[in-house]
């Protein structure tokens, strides 16, 4: 009997199990992370090794450096995670791993590690979509949150409005046609020489700035669809900065940060509320690195309150890439019998739905 058939057999009785323990592994970009999660909601051990310092001097993630660092830290990091959870590897009910989208070399490190563990431990391997992971971070923070809901996924690589119909059932309502929201933050921060990543520093500076110092374009804000475009906004900010520099005009970085951020937040809030109204969603959920943004949380929260809708978002730690969200998503896949075989490969452009 092949490994896959043996696993199919093994998960037949998973429904009867009271406690399902999953090891989650995430290496899609510049965080190496592992977590042990019980029943998809309770984190027993969690380690995140961020590579930000390593990539900072290049102003962004260098794929080859990221892959090498993942190789170096993944095994000791899993050991520490399991130790923290105080559950031996042999007791894992499944090994969940991000297999896309992301940087191919980085993804491969996690996928190869997970496959080796799953094969060696005779336990199911569960390939997880990175965005499904980000969405699932909310299940850890909000114990009673269940689909259906509307989710705005905003990170360095993605800006998606997703109808979460059920666990694992997604309908993409809209997405960015060019840059992701976090990518725009990172590029503006680079132009302003604020370092990498740009989101947290722009968020902080914007709190001391005038959001109406300049009215930057709000791409597609009045259009009837739910797609985003942040490339034009980014160019508008960069051109504006160049023209002020050429004329020797002084400006406060705080005002630029606040004006740029207001344009991003206005678009995200308007599109999300419109999508929620059109789909009659009472619950809106944020996910991804940009979900940590204070202006987005406050302003979307205010609009939700006016409309009688509820807003959910993860803690800042669970907004950015982490292994716990992958373990949570893996749990719900395992519950539905969705396990992978050992041919699982990294897919850099993996679609969500
Ligand atoms: O989800 P994530 O860790 O990685 C991807 O899957 O892309 O998101 C990282 C992105 C970066 O672009 C970073 O600048 C942005 O999230 N970010 C923020 C904030 N914190 C992180 N953007 C806006 N405001 C923040 N507070
Ligand atoms: Zn991510």
Coordinates of C-alpha atoms and ligand atoms in Angstrom, one line a residue, residues 26 28-29 31 130-131 134 155-158 288-289 319-322 325, ligand 2:
X26 CA 5.6 28.3 6.8
X28 CA 7.0 31.1 1.6
X29 CA 8.8 34.4 1.9
X31 CA 9.8 34.2 7.8
X130 CA -0.7 30.7 1.9
X131 CA -3.8 32.9 1.7
X134 CA -3.8 34.1 6.5
X155 CA -0.3 41.6 2.5
X156 CA 3.0 42.2 0.7
X157 CA 2.0 39.9 -2.1
X158 CA -1.8 39.9 -2.2
X288 CA -2.4 39.5 6.0
X289 CA 0.4 41.8 7.0
X319 CA -1.2 39.1 10.7
X320 CA 2.3 38.6 9.3
X321 CA 3.5 35.2 8.0
X322 CA 3.5 32.5 10.7
X325 CA -2.1 30.0 10.6
Ligands
LIG2 ZN1 1.8 36.3 3.9

